PDB file of C-alpha atoms in Angstrom:
ATOM      1  CA  UNK A   1      85.399  58.319  82.728  1.00 95.00           C
ATOM      2  CA  UNK A   2      88.430  57.638  80.533  1.00 96.00           C
ATOM      3  CA  UNK A   3      88.435  59.014  77.001  1.00 95.00           C
ATOM      4  CA  UNK A   4      90.567  59.831  73.985  1.00 93.00           C
ATOM      5  CA  UNK A   5      90.258  63.042  71.924  1.00 89.00           C
ATOM      6  CA  UNK A   6      88.334  62.405  68.696  1.00 86.00           C
ATOM      7  CA  UNK A   7      87.663  65.083  66.060  1.00 80.00           C
ATOM      8  CA  UNK A   8      85.992  67.962  67.968  1.00 76.00           C
ATOM      9  CA  UNK A   9      84.959  65.829  70.934  1.00 81.00           C
ATOM     10  CA  UNK A  10      86.119  62.590  72.544  1.00 89.00           C
ATOM     11  CA  UNK A  11      85.577  58.851  72.413  1.00 92.00           C
ATOM     12  CA  UNK A  12      84.932  57.132  75.745  1.00 93.00           C
ATOM     13  CA  UNK A  13      87.223  54.166  76.374  1.00 95.00           C
ATOM     14  CA  UNK A  14      85.988  53.164  79.817  1.00 95.00           C
ATOM     15  CA  UNK A  15      83.787  54.431  82.629  1.00 92.00           C
ATOM     16  CA  UNK A  16      82.438  53.508  86.022  1.00 93.00           C
ATOM     17  CA  UNK A  17      79.608  54.926  88.128  1.00 91.00           C
ATOM     18  CA  UNK A  18      78.361  53.979  91.563  1.00 90.00           C
ATOM     19  CA  UNK A  19      75.989  55.766  93.946  1.00 88.00           C
ATOM     20  CA  UNK A  20      77.890  55.858  97.254  1.00 93.00           C
ATOM     21  CA  UNK A  21      75.990  58.555  99.220  1.00 91.00           C
ATOM     22  CA  UNK A  22      79.211  59.920 100.658  1.00 94.00           C
ATOM     23  CA  UNK A  23      77.312  62.872 102.156  1.00 92.00           C
ATOM     24  CA  UNK A  24      74.853  60.669 104.068  1.00 92.00           C
ATOM     25  CA  UNK A  25      74.311  62.230 107.497  1.00 91.00           C
ATOM     26  CA  UNK A  26      76.611  65.233 106.906  1.00 92.00           C
ATOM     27  CA  UNK A  27      73.695  67.686 107.108  1.00 87.00           C
ATOM     28  CA  UNK A  28      72.974  66.327 110.618  1.00 90.00           C
ATOM     29  CA  UNK A  29      76.409  65.503 112.086  1.00 94.00           C
ATOM     30  CA  UNK A  30      78.747  67.703 110.028  1.00 94.00           C
ATOM     31  CA  UNK A  31      80.976  64.657 109.435  1.00 97.00           C
ATOM     32  CA  UNK A  32      81.362  61.882 106.859  1.00 97.00           C
ATOM     33  CA  UNK A  33      80.094  58.608 108.324  1.00 96.00           C
ATOM     34  CA  UNK A  34      82.167  55.422 108.527  1.00 97.00           C
ATOM     35  CA  UNK A  35      79.811  53.351 106.349  1.00 97.00           C
ATOM     36  CA  UNK A  36      79.675  56.087 103.674  1.00 96.00           C
ATOM     37  CA  UNK A  37      83.481  56.348 103.620  1.00 98.00           C
ATOM     38  CA  UNK A  38      83.845  52.571 103.277  1.00 98.00           C
ATOM     39  CA  UNK A  39      81.394  52.491 100.332  1.00 97.00           C
ATOM     40  CA  UNK A  40      83.335  55.303  98.700  1.00 98.00           C
ATOM     41  CA  UNK A  41      86.715  53.641  99.265  1.00 98.00           C
ATOM     42  CA  UNK A  42      85.422  50.499  97.555  1.00 98.00           C
ATOM     43  CA  UNK A  43      84.202  52.514  94.535  1.00 97.00           C
ATOM     44  CA  UNK A  44      87.466  54.471  94.357  1.00 98.00           C
ATOM     45  CA  UNK A  45      89.384  51.172  94.418  1.00 98.00           C
ATOM     46  CA  UNK A  46      87.564  50.228  91.189  1.00 97.00           C
ATOM     47  CA  UNK A  47      88.489  53.629  89.707  1.00 97.00           C
ATOM     48  CA  UNK A  48      92.138  53.147  90.731  1.00 97.00           C
ATOM     49  CA  UNK A  49      92.203  49.761  88.970  1.00 97.00           C
ATOM     50  CA  UNK A  50      90.832  51.270  85.749  1.00 97.00           C
ATOM     51  CA  UNK A  51      93.405  54.067  85.864  1.00 96.00           C
ATOM     52  CA  UNK A  52      96.192  51.517  86.283  1.00 96.00           C
ATOM     53  CA  UNK A  53      94.850  49.573  83.307  1.00 97.00           C
ATOM     54  CA  UNK A  54      94.577  52.563  80.932  1.00 97.00           C
ATOM     55  CA  UNK A  55      97.469  54.752  82.165  1.00 96.00           C
ATOM     56  CA  UNK A  56      95.912  58.095  81.059  1.00 94.00           C
ATOM     57  CA  UNK A  57      98.265  60.892  79.965  1.00 92.00           C
ATOM     58  CA  UNK A  58      96.389  63.464  82.054  1.00 93.00           C
ATOM     59  CA  UNK A  59      93.694  63.217  84.701  1.00 94.00           C
ATOM     60  CA  UNK A  60      91.747  65.316  87.161  1.00 96.00           C
ATOM     61  CA  UNK A  61      90.086  63.772  90.199  1.00 97.00           C
ATOM     62  CA  UNK A  62      87.638  65.932  92.120  1.00 96.00           C
ATOM     63  CA  UNK A  63      85.503  65.859  95.267  1.00 96.00           C
ATOM     64  CA  UNK A  64      82.434  68.082  95.703  1.00 93.00           C
ATOM     65  CA  UNK A  65      79.895  69.059  98.363  1.00 91.00           C
ATOM     66  CA  UNK A  66      80.209  66.143 100.802  1.00 92.00           C
ATOM     67  CA  UNK A  67      83.940  66.808 101.248  1.00 95.00           C
ATOM     68  CA  UNK A  68      83.451  70.591 101.174  1.00 94.00           C
ATOM     69  CA  UNK A  69      80.872  70.476 103.944  1.00 93.00           C
ATOM     70  CA  UNK A  70      82.247  67.722 106.176  1.00 96.00           C
ATOM     71  CA  UNK A  71      84.646  68.577 108.969  1.00 97.00           C
ATOM     72  CA  UNK A  72      86.597  65.378 108.244  1.00 97.00           C
ATOM     73  CA  UNK A  73      86.519  65.766 104.430  1.00 97.00           C
ATOM     74  CA  UNK A  74      90.241  66.649 104.104  1.00 96.00           C
ATOM     75  CA  UNK A  75      91.191  63.786 106.470  1.00 97.00           C
ATOM     76  CA  UNK A  76      89.192  61.358 104.312  1.00 98.00           C
ATOM     77  CA  UNK A  77      90.986  62.522 101.161  1.00 98.00           C
ATOM     78  CA  UNK A  78      94.334  62.071 102.953  1.00 98.00           C
ATOM     79  CA  UNK A  79      93.274  58.473 103.664  1.00 98.00           C
ATOM     80  CA  UNK A  80      92.331  57.983  99.985  1.00 98.00           C
ATOM     81  CA  UNK A  81      95.792  59.201  98.950  1.00 98.00           C
ATOM     82  CA  UNK A  82      97.572  57.011 101.482  1.00 98.00           C
ATOM     83  CA  UNK A  83      95.622  53.793 100.823  1.00 98.00           C
ATOM     84  CA  UNK A  84      94.868  54.075  97.099  1.00 98.00           C
ATOM     85  CA  UNK A  85      97.408  56.557  95.760  1.00 97.00           C
ATOM     86  CA  UNK A  86      94.667  58.780  94.330  1.00 97.00           C
ATOM     87  CA  UNK A  87      94.984  62.505  94.970  1.00 97.00           C
ATOM     88  CA  UNK A  88      91.569  64.196  94.895  1.00 97.00           C
ATOM     89  CA  UNK A  89      91.063  67.962  94.978  1.00 96.00           C
ATOM     90  CA  UNK A  90      88.049  69.553  96.647  1.00 96.00           C
ATOM     91  CA  UNK A  91      86.702  71.974  94.030  1.00 95.00           C
ATOM     92  CA  UNK A  92      84.838  75.119  95.036  1.00 93.00           C
ATOM     93  CA  UNK A  93      81.203  75.655  94.093  1.00 90.00           C
ATOM     94  CA  UNK A  94      81.930  78.016  91.194  1.00 91.00           C
ATOM     95  CA  UNK A  95      84.340  75.524  89.606  1.00 93.00           C
ATOM     96  CA  UNK A  96      81.706  72.809  89.967  1.00 91.00           C
ATOM     97  CA  UNK A  97      79.108  74.978  88.216  1.00 91.00           C
ATOM     98  CA  UNK A  98      81.550  75.887  85.413  1.00 92.00           C
ATOM     99  CA  UNK A  99      82.518  72.248  84.809  1.00 93.00           C
ATOM    100  CA  UNK A 100      78.845  71.219  84.623  1.00 91.00           C
ATOM    101  CA  UNK A 101      78.188  74.005  82.083  1.00 93.00           C
ATOM    102  CA  UNK A 102      81.187  72.900  79.998  1.00 93.00           C
ATOM    103  CA  UNK A 103      79.991  69.304  80.053  1.00 92.00           C
ATOM    104  CA  UNK A 104      76.472  70.162  78.878  1.00 93.00           C
ATOM    105  CA  UNK A 105      77.240  73.099  76.552  1.00 90.00           C
ATOM    106  CA  UNK A 106      76.590  71.358  73.240  1.00 89.00           C
ATOM    107  CA  UNK A 107      73.012  70.523  74.293  1.00 94.00           C
ATOM    108  CA  UNK A 108      72.050  74.209  74.464  1.00 94.00           C
ATOM    109  CA  UNK A 109      69.801  74.991  71.498  1.00 95.00           C
ATOM    110  CA  UNK A 110      71.513  76.979  68.745  1.00 92.00           C
ATOM    111  CA  UNK A 111      68.693  79.540  68.539  1.00 93.00           C
ATOM    112  CA  UNK A 112      68.545  80.103  72.309  1.00 95.00           C
ATOM    113  CA  UNK A 113      69.466  83.549  73.594  1.00 96.00           C
ATOM    114  CA  UNK A 114      70.016  82.099  77.034  1.00 96.00           C
ATOM    115  CA  UNK A 115      69.685  78.990  79.191  1.00 97.00           C
ATOM    116  CA  UNK A 116      69.400  78.118  82.858  1.00 97.00           C
ATOM    117  CA  UNK A 117      71.462  75.036  83.598  1.00 97.00           C
ATOM    118  CA  UNK A 118      70.956  73.163  86.868  1.00 96.00           C
ATOM    119  CA  UNK A 119      72.814  70.228  88.350  1.00 94.00           C
ATOM    120  CA  UNK A 120      71.023  68.510  91.245  1.00 95.00           C
ATOM    121  CA  UNK A 121      73.592  66.738  93.398  1.00 91.00           C
ATOM    122  CA  UNK A 122      73.554  64.798  96.647  1.00 89.00           C
ATOM    123  CA  UNK A 123      74.500  67.624  99.010  1.00 88.00           C
ATOM    124  CA  UNK A 124      74.250  70.725  96.829  1.00 90.00           C
ATOM    125  CA  UNK A 125      72.673  71.875  93.579  1.00 93.00           C
ATOM    126  CA  UNK A 126      74.330  74.240  91.123  1.00 93.00           C
ATOM    127  CA  UNK A 127      72.499  76.791  88.946  1.00 95.00           C
ATOM    128  CA  UNK A 128      74.064  78.804  86.124  1.00 96.00           C
ATOM    129  CA  UNK A 129      72.336  81.442  83.990  1.00 97.00           C
ATOM    130  CA  UNK A 130      73.928  81.631  80.535  1.00 96.00           C
ATOM    131  CA  UNK A 131      73.280  84.831  78.569  1.00 97.00           C
ATOM    132  CA  UNK A 132      74.225  84.899  74.865  1.00 96.00           C
ATOM    133  CA  UNK A 133      72.772  88.294  73.963  1.00 94.00           C
ATOM    134  CA  UNK A 134      76.286  89.723  73.660  1.00 90.00           C
ATOM    135  CA  UNK A 135      77.522  86.808  71.550  1.00 92.00           C
ATOM    136  CA  UNK A 136      78.065  83.104  72.011  1.00 91.00           C
ATOM    137  CA  UNK A 137      81.423  81.377  72.600  1.00 88.00           C
ATOM    138  CA  UNK A 138      82.513  79.328  69.586  1.00 83.00           C
ATOM    139  CA  UNK A 139      84.141  76.588  71.655  1.00 81.00           C
ATOM    140  CA  UNK A 140      82.295  74.259  74.034  1.00 79.00           C
ATOM    141  CA  UNK A 141      85.210  74.569  76.447  1.00 82.00           C
ATOM    142  CA  UNK A 142      84.681  78.353  76.665  1.00 86.00           C
ATOM    143  CA  UNK A 143      80.923  78.258  77.341  1.00 89.00           C
ATOM    144  CA  UNK A 144      81.363  79.104  81.026  1.00 88.00           C
ATOM    145  CA  UNK A 145      82.460  82.610  79.915  1.00 90.00           C
ATOM    146  CA  UNK A 146      78.750  83.266  79.213  1.00 94.00           C
ATOM    147  CA  UNK A 147      77.681  82.643  82.818  1.00 95.00           C
ATOM    148  CA  UNK A 148      75.918  85.836  83.898  1.00 95.00           C
ATOM    149  CA  UNK A 149      74.943  84.577  87.350  1.00 96.00           C
ATOM    150  CA  UNK A 150      75.324  81.348  89.284  1.00 94.00           C
ATOM    151  CA  UNK A 151      74.328  79.933  92.634  1.00 93.00           C
ATOM    152  CA  UNK A 152      75.172  76.856  94.640  1.00 91.00           C
ATOM    153  CA  UNK A 153      72.185  75.797  96.737  1.00 90.00           C
ATOM    154  CA  UNK A 154      73.119  74.010  99.985  1.00 89.00           C
ATOM    155  CA  UNK A 155      70.418  71.441  99.180  1.00 92.00           C
ATOM    156  CA  UNK A 156      70.679  68.133  97.331  1.00 94.00           C
ATOM    157  CA  UNK A 157      68.719  64.902  97.102  1.00 94.00           C
ATOM    158  CA  UNK A 158      70.405  63.314 100.133  1.00 91.00           C
ATOM    159  CA  UNK A 159      70.107  66.356 102.409  1.00 91.00           C
ATOM    160  CA  UNK A 160      66.442  66.946 101.420  1.00 95.00           C
ATOM    161  CA  UNK A 161      65.625  63.252 101.966  1.00 95.00           C
ATOM    162  CA  UNK A 162      67.240  63.420 105.420  1.00 93.00           C
ATOM    163  CA  UNK A 163      65.283  66.541 106.348  1.00 94.00           C
ATOM    164  CA  UNK A 164      61.838  65.617 104.958  1.00 96.00           C
ATOM    165  CA  UNK A 165      61.988  61.865 104.251  1.00 95.00           C
ATOM    166  CA  UNK A 166      62.065  60.295 100.821  1.00 95.00           C
ATOM    167  CA  UNK A 167      60.259  56.976 101.285  1.00 96.00           C
ATOM    168  CA  UNK A 168      56.648  57.936 102.046  1.00 96.00           C
ATOM    169  CA  UNK A 169      56.210  61.283 100.308  1.00 96.00           C
ATOM    170  CA  UNK A 170      52.735  62.845 100.426  1.00 96.00           C
ATOM    171  CA  UNK A 171      51.613  65.815  98.310  1.00 96.00           C
ATOM    172  CA  UNK A 172      51.876  67.902 101.495  1.00 97.00           C
ATOM    173  CA  UNK A 173      55.449  66.851 102.343  1.00 97.00           C
ATOM    174  CA  UNK A 174      56.428  67.315  98.683  1.00 98.00           C
ATOM    175  CA  UNK A 175      55.110  70.902  98.793  1.00 98.00           C
ATOM    176  CA  UNK A 176      57.079  71.482 102.006  1.00 98.00           C
ATOM    177  CA  UNK A 177      60.248  70.379 100.191  1.00 98.00           C
ATOM    178  CA  UNK A 178      59.499  72.691  97.251  1.00 98.00           C
ATOM    179  CA  UNK A 179      58.890  75.652  99.589  1.00 98.00           C
ATOM    180  CA  UNK A 180      62.149  74.974 101.438  1.00 98.00           C
ATOM    181  CA  UNK A 181      64.150  75.010  98.176  1.00 97.00           C
ATOM    182  CA  UNK A 182      62.270  78.092  96.917  1.00 97.00           C
ATOM    183  CA  UNK A 183      63.487  80.048  99.947  1.00 97.00           C
ATOM    184  CA  UNK A 184      67.073  79.397  98.855  1.00 96.00           C
ATOM    185  CA  UNK A 185      66.333  80.414  95.237  1.00 96.00           C
ATOM    186  CA  UNK A 186      65.351  83.908  96.402  1.00 94.00           C
ATOM    187  CA  UNK A 187      69.051  84.676  96.885  1.00 92.00           C
ATOM    188  CA  UNK A 188      69.862  84.101  93.186  1.00 95.00           C
ATOM    189  CA  UNK A 189      71.512  87.246  91.804  1.00 94.00           C
ATOM    190  CA  UNK A 190      69.543  88.531  88.829  1.00 95.00           C
ATOM    191  CA  UNK A 191      66.487  86.443  89.738  1.00 96.00           C
ATOM    192  CA  UNK A 192      63.986  89.003  88.381  1.00 96.00           C
ATOM    193  CA  UNK A 193      66.104  89.863  85.330  1.00 97.00           C
ATOM    194  CA  UNK A 194      66.250  86.197  84.362  1.00 97.00           C
ATOM    195  CA  UNK A 195      62.471  85.962  84.710  1.00 97.00           C
ATOM    196  CA  UNK A 196      62.085  89.017  82.447  1.00 97.00           C
ATOM    197  CA  UNK A 197      64.450  87.521  79.872  1.00 97.00           C
ATOM    198  CA  UNK A 198      62.437  84.278  79.794  1.00 97.00           C
ATOM    199  CA  UNK A 199      59.356  86.371  78.965  1.00 95.00           C
ATOM    200  CA  UNK A 200      60.990  88.172  76.025  1.00 97.00           C
ATOM    201  CA  UNK A 201      63.698  85.888  74.587  1.00 96.00           C
ATOM    202  CA  UNK A 202      64.084  82.198  73.674  1.00 96.00           C
ATOM    203  CA  UNK A 203      65.436  80.640  76.886  1.00 97.00           C
ATOM    204  CA  UNK A 204      65.233  77.023  78.036  1.00 97.00           C
ATOM    205  CA  UNK A 205      66.183  74.943  81.055  1.00 98.00           C
ATOM    206  CA  UNK A 206      68.872  72.283  80.815  1.00 97.00           C
ATOM    207  CA  UNK A 207      69.048  69.740  83.624  1.00 97.00           C
ATOM    208  CA  UNK A 208      71.834  67.328  84.480  1.00 93.00           C
ATOM    209  CA  UNK A 209      71.244  64.877  87.311  1.00 87.00           C
ATOM    210  CA  UNK A 210      69.839  61.465  88.123  1.00 90.00           C
ATOM    211  CA  UNK A 211      66.528  63.181  88.942  1.00 94.00           C
ATOM    212  CA  UNK A 212      66.031  64.618  85.461  1.00 97.00           C
ATOM    213  CA  UNK A 213      67.279  61.541  83.611  1.00 96.00           C
ATOM    214  CA  UNK A 214      64.974  59.342  85.724  1.00 95.00           C
ATOM    215  CA  UNK A 215      61.989  61.549  84.825  1.00 97.00           C
ATOM    216  CA  UNK A 216      62.968  61.267  81.159  1.00 97.00           C
ATOM    217  CA  UNK A 217      63.141  57.467  81.363  1.00 96.00           C
ATOM    218  CA  UNK A 218      59.697  57.345  82.991  1.00 96.00           C
ATOM    219  CA  UNK A 219      58.276  59.755  80.394  1.00 97.00           C
ATOM    220  CA  UNK A 220      59.595  57.557  77.550  1.00 97.00           C
ATOM    221  CA  UNK A 221      58.255  54.404  79.209  1.00 95.00           C
ATOM    222  CA  UNK A 222      61.621  52.662  78.994  1.00 95.00           C
ATOM    223  CA  UNK A 223      61.766  49.062  80.191  1.00 91.00           C
ATOM    224  CA  UNK A 224      65.401  49.693  81.124  1.00 90.00           C
ATOM    225  CA  UNK A 225      67.376  52.913  81.231  1.00 91.00           C
ATOM    226  CA  UNK A 226      68.953  53.795  77.859  1.00 93.00           C
ATOM    227  CA  UNK A 227      71.337  56.739  77.861  1.00 92.00           C
ATOM    228  CA  UNK A 228      71.190  57.302  74.083  1.00 93.00           C
ATOM    229  CA  UNK A 229      67.420  57.844  74.252  1.00 97.00           C
ATOM    230  CA  UNK A 230      67.569  60.110  77.313  1.00 96.00           C
ATOM    231  CA  UNK A 231      70.606  62.334  76.702  1.00 96.00           C
ATOM    232  CA  UNK A 232      69.467  65.358  74.700  1.00 97.00           C
ATOM    233  CA  UNK A 233      65.742  64.639  75.079  1.00 98.00           C
ATOM    234  CA  UNK A 234      63.400  67.657  75.109  1.00 98.00           C
ATOM    235  CA  UNK A 235      60.500  67.583  77.574  1.00 98.00           C
ATOM    236  CA  UNK A 236      57.642  70.080  77.412  1.00 98.00           C
ATOM    237  CA  UNK A 237      56.238  71.669  80.541  1.00 97.00           C
ATOM    238  CA  UNK A 238      53.079  69.515  80.476  1.00 98.00           C
ATOM    239  CA  UNK A 239      55.103  66.325  80.041  1.00 98.00           C
ATOM    240  CA  UNK A 240      57.195  67.130  83.121  1.00 98.00           C
ATOM    241  CA  UNK A 241      54.003  67.936  85.087  1.00 97.00           C
ATOM    242  CA  UNK A 242      52.420  64.609  84.138  1.00 98.00           C
ATOM    243  CA  UNK A 243      55.534  62.513  84.838  1.00 97.00           C
ATOM    244  CA  UNK A 244      55.990  64.124  88.257  1.00 97.00           C
ATOM    245  CA  UNK A 245      52.321  63.488  89.049  1.00 97.00           C
ATOM    246  CA  UNK A 246      52.717  59.776  88.184  1.00 96.00           C
ATOM    247  CA  UNK A 247      55.912  59.535  90.244  1.00 96.00           C
ATOM    248  CA  UNK A 248      54.352  61.224  93.267  1.00 96.00           C
ATOM    249  CA  UNK A 249      51.548  58.655  93.165  1.00 96.00           C
ATOM    250  CA  UNK A 250      53.955  55.707  92.951  1.00 96.00           C
ATOM    251  CA  UNK A 251      54.459  53.761  96.222  1.00 96.00           C
ATOM    252  CA  UNK A 252      58.028  53.262  97.436  1.00 97.00           C
ATOM    253  CA  UNK A 253      58.149  49.541  96.547  1.00 96.00           C
ATOM    254  CA  UNK A 254      57.073  50.321  92.986  1.00 96.00           C
ATOM    255  CA  UNK A 255      59.838  52.910  92.741  1.00 96.00           C
ATOM    256  CA  UNK A 256      62.319  50.297  93.984  1.00 96.00           C
ATOM    257  CA  UNK A 257      61.114  47.853  91.323  1.00 95.00           C
ATOM    258  CA  UNK A 258      61.010  50.349  88.459  1.00 94.00           C
ATOM    259  CA  UNK A 259      63.889  49.734  85.998  1.00 92.00           C
ATOM    260  CA  UNK A 260      64.569  53.474  85.567  1.00 92.00           C
ATOM    261  CA  UNK A 261      64.665  54.139  89.333  1.00 94.00           C
ATOM    262  CA  UNK A 262      65.814  51.108  91.350  1.00 92.00           C
ATOM    263  CA  UNK A 263      66.723  50.721  94.996  1.00 92.00           C
ATOM    264  CA  UNK A 264      69.608  53.209  94.923  1.00 89.00           C
ATOM    265  CA  UNK A 265      67.397  56.118  93.822  1.00 92.00           C
ATOM    266  CA  UNK A 266      63.974  55.109  95.176  1.00 95.00           C
ATOM    267  CA  UNK A 267      64.131  57.383  98.234  1.00 96.00           C
ATOM    268  CA  UNK A 268      66.014  60.208  96.478  1.00 95.00           C
ATOM    269  CA  UNK A 269      64.034  60.753  93.288  1.00 97.00           C
ATOM    270  CA  UNK A 270      61.128  62.697  94.864  1.00 98.00           C
ATOM    271  CA  UNK A 271      63.408  65.009  96.881  1.00 97.00           C
ATOM    272  CA  UNK A 272      65.192  65.628  93.571  1.00 97.00           C
ATOM    273  CA  UNK A 273      61.874  66.341  91.865  1.00 97.00           C
ATOM    274  CA  UNK A 274      61.092  68.909  94.593  1.00 98.00           C
ATOM    275  CA  UNK A 275      64.336  70.773  93.797  1.00 98.00           C
ATOM    276  CA  UNK A 276      63.499  70.643  90.075  1.00 98.00           C
ATOM    277  CA  UNK A 277      59.928  71.804  90.735  1.00 98.00           C
ATOM    278  CA  UNK A 278      61.127  74.806  92.777  1.00 98.00           C
ATOM    279  CA  UNK A 279      63.394  75.843  89.867  1.00 98.00           C
ATOM    280  CA  UNK A 280      60.554  75.415  87.336  1.00 97.00           C
ATOM    281  CA  UNK A 281      58.176  77.549  89.404  1.00 97.00           C
ATOM    282  CA  UNK A 282      60.750  80.290  89.892  1.00 97.00           C
ATOM    283  CA  UNK A 283      61.673  80.445  86.181  1.00 98.00           C
ATOM    284  CA  UNK A 284      58.912  78.832  84.101  1.00 96.00           C
ATOM    285  CA  UNK A 285      60.057  77.918  80.582  1.00 96.00           C
ATOM    286  CA  UNK A 286      58.180  75.910  77.975  1.00 95.00           C
ATOM    287  CA  UNK A 287      60.851  73.222  77.622  1.00 96.00           C
ATOM    288  CA  UNK A 288      63.696  71.522  79.448  1.00 98.00           C
ATOM    289  CA  UNK A 289      66.525  69.608  77.820  1.00 98.00           C
ATOM    290  CA  UNK A 290      67.713  66.504  79.621  1.00 98.00           C
ATOM    291  CA  UNK A 291      71.458  65.899  79.918  1.00 96.00           C
ATOM    292  CA  UNK A 292      72.982  62.570  80.880  1.00 94.00           C
ATOM    293  CA  UNK A 293      76.353  64.259  81.177  1.00 92.00           C
ATOM    294  CA  UNK A 294      77.929  66.845  83.431  1.00 89.00           C
ATOM    295  CA  UNK A 295      81.013  67.176  85.617  1.00 92.00           C
ATOM    296  CA  UNK A 296      83.009  64.273  84.199  1.00 93.00           C
ATOM    297  CA  UNK A 297      82.476  65.417  80.613  1.00 92.00           C
ATOM    298  CA  UNK A 298      83.271  68.986  81.646  1.00 93.00           C
ATOM    299  CA  UNK A 299      86.574  67.861  83.160  1.00 94.00           C
ATOM    300  CA  UNK A 300      87.490  65.900  80.014  1.00 93.00           C
ATOM    301  CA  UNK A 301      86.670  68.791  77.667  1.00 91.00           C
ATOM    302  CA  UNK A 302      88.687  71.202  79.847  1.00 91.00           C
ATOM    303  CA  UNK A 303      91.716  68.870  79.909  1.00 92.00           C
ATOM    304  CA  UNK A 304      91.569  68.371  76.133  1.00 90.00           C
ATOM    305  CA  UNK A 305      91.188  72.104  75.484  1.00 87.00           C
ATOM    306  CA  UNK A 306      94.255  72.784  77.634  1.00 85.00           C
ATOM    307  CA  UNK A 307      96.217  70.134  75.713  1.00 83.00           C
ATOM    308  CA  UNK A 308      95.228  71.639  72.354  1.00 78.00           C
ATOM    309  CA  UNK A 309      96.250  75.115  73.547  1.00 73.00           C
ATOM    310  CA  UNK A 310      99.599  73.756  74.721  1.00 74.00           C
ATOM    311  CA  UNK A 311     100.131  71.984  71.376  1.00 72.00           C
ATOM    312  CA  UNK A 312      99.365  75.207  69.473  1.00 69.00           C
ATOM    313  CA  UNK A 313     101.770  77.235  71.612  1.00 65.00           C
ATOM    314  CA  UNK A 314     104.638  74.760  71.039  1.00 66.00           C
ATOM    315  CA  UNK A 315     103.869  74.508  67.329  1.00 62.00           C
ATOM    316  CA  UNK A 316     103.702  78.271  66.886  1.00 60.00           C
ATOM    317  CA  UNK A 317     106.042  79.784  69.507  1.00 58.00           C
ATOM    318  CA  UNK A 318     105.830  83.585  69.920  1.00 58.00           C
ATOM    319  CA  UNK A 319     108.262  85.457  67.677  1.00 56.00           C
ATOM    320  CA  UNK A 320     111.211  87.092  69.345  1.00 53.00           C
ATOM    321  CA  UNK A 321     111.639  90.793  68.879  1.00 53.00           C
ATOM    322  CA  UNK A 322     114.711  91.580  66.810  1.00 45.00           C
ATOM    323  CA  UNK A 323     116.922  94.608  67.334  1.00 49.00           C
ATOM    324  CA  UNK A 324     118.107  94.535  63.738  1.00 41.00           C
TER     325      UNK A 324
END
């Protein structure tokens, strides 16, 4: 995503997204597979071309769980640098959670005393509990300062699909997925305190991932996916229940043919729903806000905040102490 600062936010100039499943097979072999690396190289070649075209003043290029978990992750990034001239950094799980929070911060309801943000990825899923009872950061770029607790689950849509299957999903296999994820959620620090807060204060879920945006598209009955209708959408608990029920009853070929799912996501959407369902059962809130934004937006906001801070410091340099 390439953007230019605009007023208090940014204006997107260009962007590119492709599902490459880089982590395919990593949960089984511990290594990135050849086919997955080739798909990723081809996508990164497109990114390299866009960067050459726009010549951005600053950029940050990151890799997440697949490269963190894979034994040959660093070797793959060395190949990317050598062949494409792109230098990617493997970010740790906390940084990934903080960037996702920064990217989604302006979708948190103004009256909320707290929020639980989750980002369902391919190989891991990040959770961050935001607590505003002591005050709320004024800047979107500082929202991660309100993280009271966070967790990176070693489960994502690709790893769950590889463990349980994502093509023919029965109610029984779906429940097995949910139970598996729920076991991981038990390690969340402050799990009970968050549940208590949900019972006594206005708290909502905010979800960023292809899983949640797909559910939103299905709920709206869209004939084709439309980001402007999905990003920022509120879904009530009953609406999520009903949409998941419809999706669970949808045969694989219908998922492939559905304009809001498609072949790339057809075998991943129900594993993603199982992760979402485990989170909803652990911390039941009345509403969830859907975010079609996340890490990329978080990176952009962070870069722009740093630039503004640098501009302020050069415009108003610290005064020197005088001996006179």
